[in-house]
Coordinates of C-alpha atoms in Angstrom, one line a residue:
M1 CA 25.5 1.9 7.1
N2 CA 28.3 2.0 9.6
K3 CA 31.0 -0.6 10.0
R4 CA 29.6 -2.2 13.0
T5 CA 26.2 -2.9 11.3
V6 CA 28.0 -4.3 8.3
L7 CA 30.1 -6.6 10.6
L8 CA 26.8 -7.8 12.4
I9 CA 25.3 -8.6 9.0
S10 CA 28.4 -10.7 8.2
I11 CA 28.4 -12.4 11.6
F12 CA 24.8 -13.5 11.0
A13 CA 25.8 -14.8 7.6
A14 CA 28.8 -16.7 9.0
I15 CA 26.4 -18.3 11.6
C16 CA 24.1 -19.2 8.8
G17 CA 27.1 -20.6 6.9
C18 CA 28.0 -22.8 9.9
I19 CA 24.3 -24.0 10.1
A20 CA 24.3 -24.8 6.3
D21 CA 27.6 -26.8 6.7
V22 CA 26.2 -28.8 9.6
L23 CA 22.9 -29.6 7.7
L24 CA 24.8 -30.5 4.6
L25 CA 27.7 -32.6 6.1
Y26 CA 27.3 -33.4 9.7
S27 CA 27.3 -37.1 10.8
A28 CA 28.0 -38.5 14.3
N29 CA 30.1 -41.1 12.6
G30 CA 32.5 -38.5 11.2
N31 CA 35.5 -39.9 9.3
Y32 CA 35.6 -37.0 7.0
H33 CA 39.3 -37.3 6.5
T34 CA 38.8 -40.7 4.7
G35 CA 37.2 -39.0 1.7
D36 CA 34.8 -41.9 1.1
L37 CA 31.7 -39.7 1.7
N38 CA 30.0 -42.5 3.6
F39 CA 28.8 -39.9 6.1
F40 CA 26.2 -38.9 3.5
H41 CA 24.3 -42.2 4.3
D42 CA 23.4 -40.5 7.6
I43 CA 22.0 -37.3 6.1
S44 CA 18.6 -36.9 4.6
I45 CA 17.9 -35.3 1.1
S46 CA 16.0 -32.5 2.9
R47 CA 19.1 -31.7 5.0
I48 CA 21.2 -31.6 1.9
T49 CA 18.7 -29.3 0.2
W50 CA 18.5 -26.9 3.1
G51 CA 22.2 -26.9 3.6
Y52 CA 22.7 -26.2 -0.1
F53 CA 20.3 -23.2 -0.3
I54 CA 21.2 -21.6 3.0
G55 CA 24.9 -21.8 2.2
I56 CA 24.8 -20.6 -1.4
L57 CA 22.4 -17.7 -0.7
L58 CA 23.8 -16.4 2.6
I59 CA 27.5 -17.2 2.8
P60 CA 28.4 -14.4 0.3
F61 CA 27.3 -11.8 2.9
E62 CA 30.3 -12.7 4.9
L63 CA 32.3 -10.7 2.3
L64 CA 30.8 -7.5 3.5
G65 CA 32.4 -7.7 6.9
L66 CA 35.7 -9.1 5.6
T67 CA 35.9 -6.1 3.2
V68 CA 35.4 -3.7 6.1
I69 CA 38.3 -5.5 7.9
G70 CA 40.3 -5.3 4.7
D71 CA 39.8 -1.5 4.6
E72 CA 41.2 -1.4 8.2
L73 CA 44.1 -3.7 7.4
Y74 CA 45.0 -1.6 4.3
P75 CA 43.6 1.9 4.9
E76 CA 45.3 3.4 1.8
K77 CA 44.6 2.3 -1.8
S78 CA 47.4 0.2 -2.9
T79 CA 48.3 -2.9 -4.8
K80 CA 48.3 -4.9 -1.6
R81 CA 44.8 -3.8 -0.8
T82 CA 43.6 -4.8 -4.3
L83 CA 45.3 -8.1 -4.1
F84 CA 43.8 -8.8 -0.6
Q85 CA 40.3 -8.1 -1.9
F86 CA 40.9 -10.3 -5.0
V87 CA 42.0 -13.2 -2.9
L88 CA 39.0 -12.7 -0.6
E89 CA 36.5 -12.7 -3.4
Y90 CA 38.3 -15.5 -5.4
L91 CA 38.3 -17.7 -2.2
F92 CA 34.5 -17.2 -1.6
I93 CA 33.6 -17.9 -5.3
L94 CA 35.5 -21.2 -5.1
G95 CA 34.0 -21.9 -1.8
L96 CA 30.5 -21.5 -3.2
I97 CA 31.3 -23.7 -6.2
Y98 CA 32.7 -26.4 -3.7
H99 CA 29.5 -26.1 -1.6
G100 CA 27.4 -26.8 -4.7
I101 CA 29.6 -29.7 -5.9
I102 CA 29.6 -31.4 -2.5
S103 CA 25.9 -31.1 -2.4
I104 CA 25.4 -32.8 -5.6
M105 CA 27.9 -35.5 -4.7
G106 CA 25.9 -36.1 -1.5
I107 CA 22.8 -36.8 -3.5
V108 CA 24.6 -39.1 -5.9
K109 CA 26.2 -41.0 -3.0
K110 CA 22.8 -41.6 -1.6
E111 CA 20.6 -42.2 -4.6
A112 CA 22.6 -43.2 -7.6
S113 CA 23.0 -46.9 -8.5
N114 CA 26.5 -46.3 -9.9
A115 CA 27.4 -43.9 -7.1
E116 CA 31.0 -44.8 -6.8
Y117 CA 31.7 -44.4 -10.4
V118 CA 30.1 -41.0 -10.6
I119 CA 31.7 -39.9 -7.3
E120 CA 35.1 -40.8 -8.8
L121 CA 34.4 -38.6 -11.8
C122 CA 33.2 -35.8 -9.5
N123 CA 36.5 -36.0 -7.5
A124 CA 38.3 -34.7 -10.6
L125 CA 36.2 -31.5 -10.1
H126 CA 36.2 -31.6 -6.3
D127 CA 39.8 -32.3 -5.3
P128 CA 41.6 -29.5 -7.1
L129 CA 39.2 -27.0 -5.6
V130 CA 40.0 -28.3 -2.1
F131 CA 43.7 -27.8 -2.7
I132 CA 43.3 -24.3 -4.2
L133 CA 40.9 -23.4 -1.4
G134 CA 43.6 -24.4 1.2
L135 CA 46.2 -22.2 -0.6
G136 CA 43.8 -19.3 -0.7
F137 CA 43.1 -19.7 2.9
V138 CA 46.7 -19.5 3.7
F139 CA 47.2 -16.4 1.5
L140 CA 44.2 -14.7 3.2
T141 CA 45.7 -15.4 6.5
C142 CA 49.0 -13.9 5.5
G143 CA 47.1 -10.9 4.2
I144 CA 45.7 -10.5 7.8
V145 CA 48.8 -11.3 9.8
I146 CA 51.5 -9.2 8.1
P147 CA 50.0 -5.7 8.4
V148 CA 49.0 -6.4 12.1
I149 CA 52.6 -7.5 12.9
Q150 CA 54.0 -4.6 11.1
R151 CA 51.6 -2.2 13.0
K152 CA 50.2 -0.7 9.9
T153 CA 46.6 -1.1 11.1
V154 CA 44.4 -0.2 14.0
F155 CA 44.0 -3.8 14.8
P156 CA 46.1 -4.9 17.9
K157 CA 48.3 -8.0 17.9
W158 CA 45.9 -9.9 20.2
L159 CA 43.5 -10.1 17.3
L160 CA 45.9 -12.7 15.6
V161 CA 44.9 -15.2 18.4
F162 CA 41.5 -15.2 16.5
N163 CA 43.0 -15.5 13.1
P164 CA 41.1 -18.0 10.9
I165 CA 44.1 -20.4 10.5
V166 CA 44.6 -20.6 14.3
T167 CA 40.9 -21.4 14.8
Y168 CA 41.1 -24.0 12.0
A169 CA 44.2 -25.7 13.7
I170 CA 42.2 -25.9 16.9
I171 CA 39.2 -27.4 15.0
L172 CA 41.6 -30.1 13.5
I173 CA 42.9 -31.0 17.0
T174 CA 39.4 -31.2 18.4
Y175 CA 38.2 -33.4 15.5
F176 CA 40.8 -36.1 16.3
A177 CA 40.9 -35.6 20.1
L178 CA 37.2 -35.1 20.8
P179 CA 35.0 -36.3 17.9
A180 CA 31.7 -35.6 19.6
V181 CA 32.5 -31.9 19.3
G182 CA 35.0 -32.0 16.6
N183 CA 32.7 -33.6 14.0
Y184 CA 30.4 -30.5 14.3
L185 CA 33.3 -28.1 14.1
M186 CA 35.1 -29.8 11.2
V187 CA 32.2 -29.6 8.8
A188 CA 31.8 -25.9 9.6
G189 CA 35.5 -25.2 9.7
F190 CA 35.9 -22.5 7.1
N191 CA 32.7 -20.6 8.1
F192 CA 33.4 -21.1 11.9
S193 CA 36.9 -19.7 11.6
I194 CA 35.6 -16.7 9.7
L195 CA 32.9 -16.3 12.3
V196 CA 35.3 -16.2 15.3
F197 CA 37.5 -13.6 13.4
L198 CA 34.5 -11.4 12.5
I199 CA 33.3 -11.4 16.2
A200 CA 36.8 -10.5 17.4
A201 CA 37.1 -7.7 14.9
F202 CA 33.7 -6.4 15.8
I203 CA 34.6 -6.3 19.5
M204 CA 37.9 -4.5 18.7
L205 CA 36.3 -1.9 16.4
R206 CA 33.5 -1.3 19.0
K207 CA 36.1 -0.4 21.6

């Protein structure tokens, strides 16, 4: 299987990841930054279920394309290449755990009579993961940016415009400035930023 085919599989998986996030989390009322999870009142149990399974089962395929990109960023076997792959896989493992926890929290929020108490207990599992995921996202970004800037890879510097953290920053701005669009992008933020980067890398490698 050639690199472009692997990247296409990962692009499809990232699209599915975005769909899963929207099914699981999207509400026109937004307010995701408040942390009260009230948006789940606008989401049906069937949406939560579909969002859970699509995400858990298909998001891991994004790793295939990102591994190909890692091989291009670090063409020689080295500690840096091993560390990049570790951060990549570690980040996705935590992301899938988060996806599962937030799905369960959504059902609790909608159905449990003592929802607020249970959600408070769940936050002890949820909040540290969010923090660590944020750190992992930054480390992953550094692992992409540094070799490109140092010209140690086939990737050109223009690819950095599509770096996941740049896309995520644009999503945050859109979320507050244009909620009608930003609410969709915000819930799919991680997978959407990966999708943009995978597409840019695919175009570059195709050339």
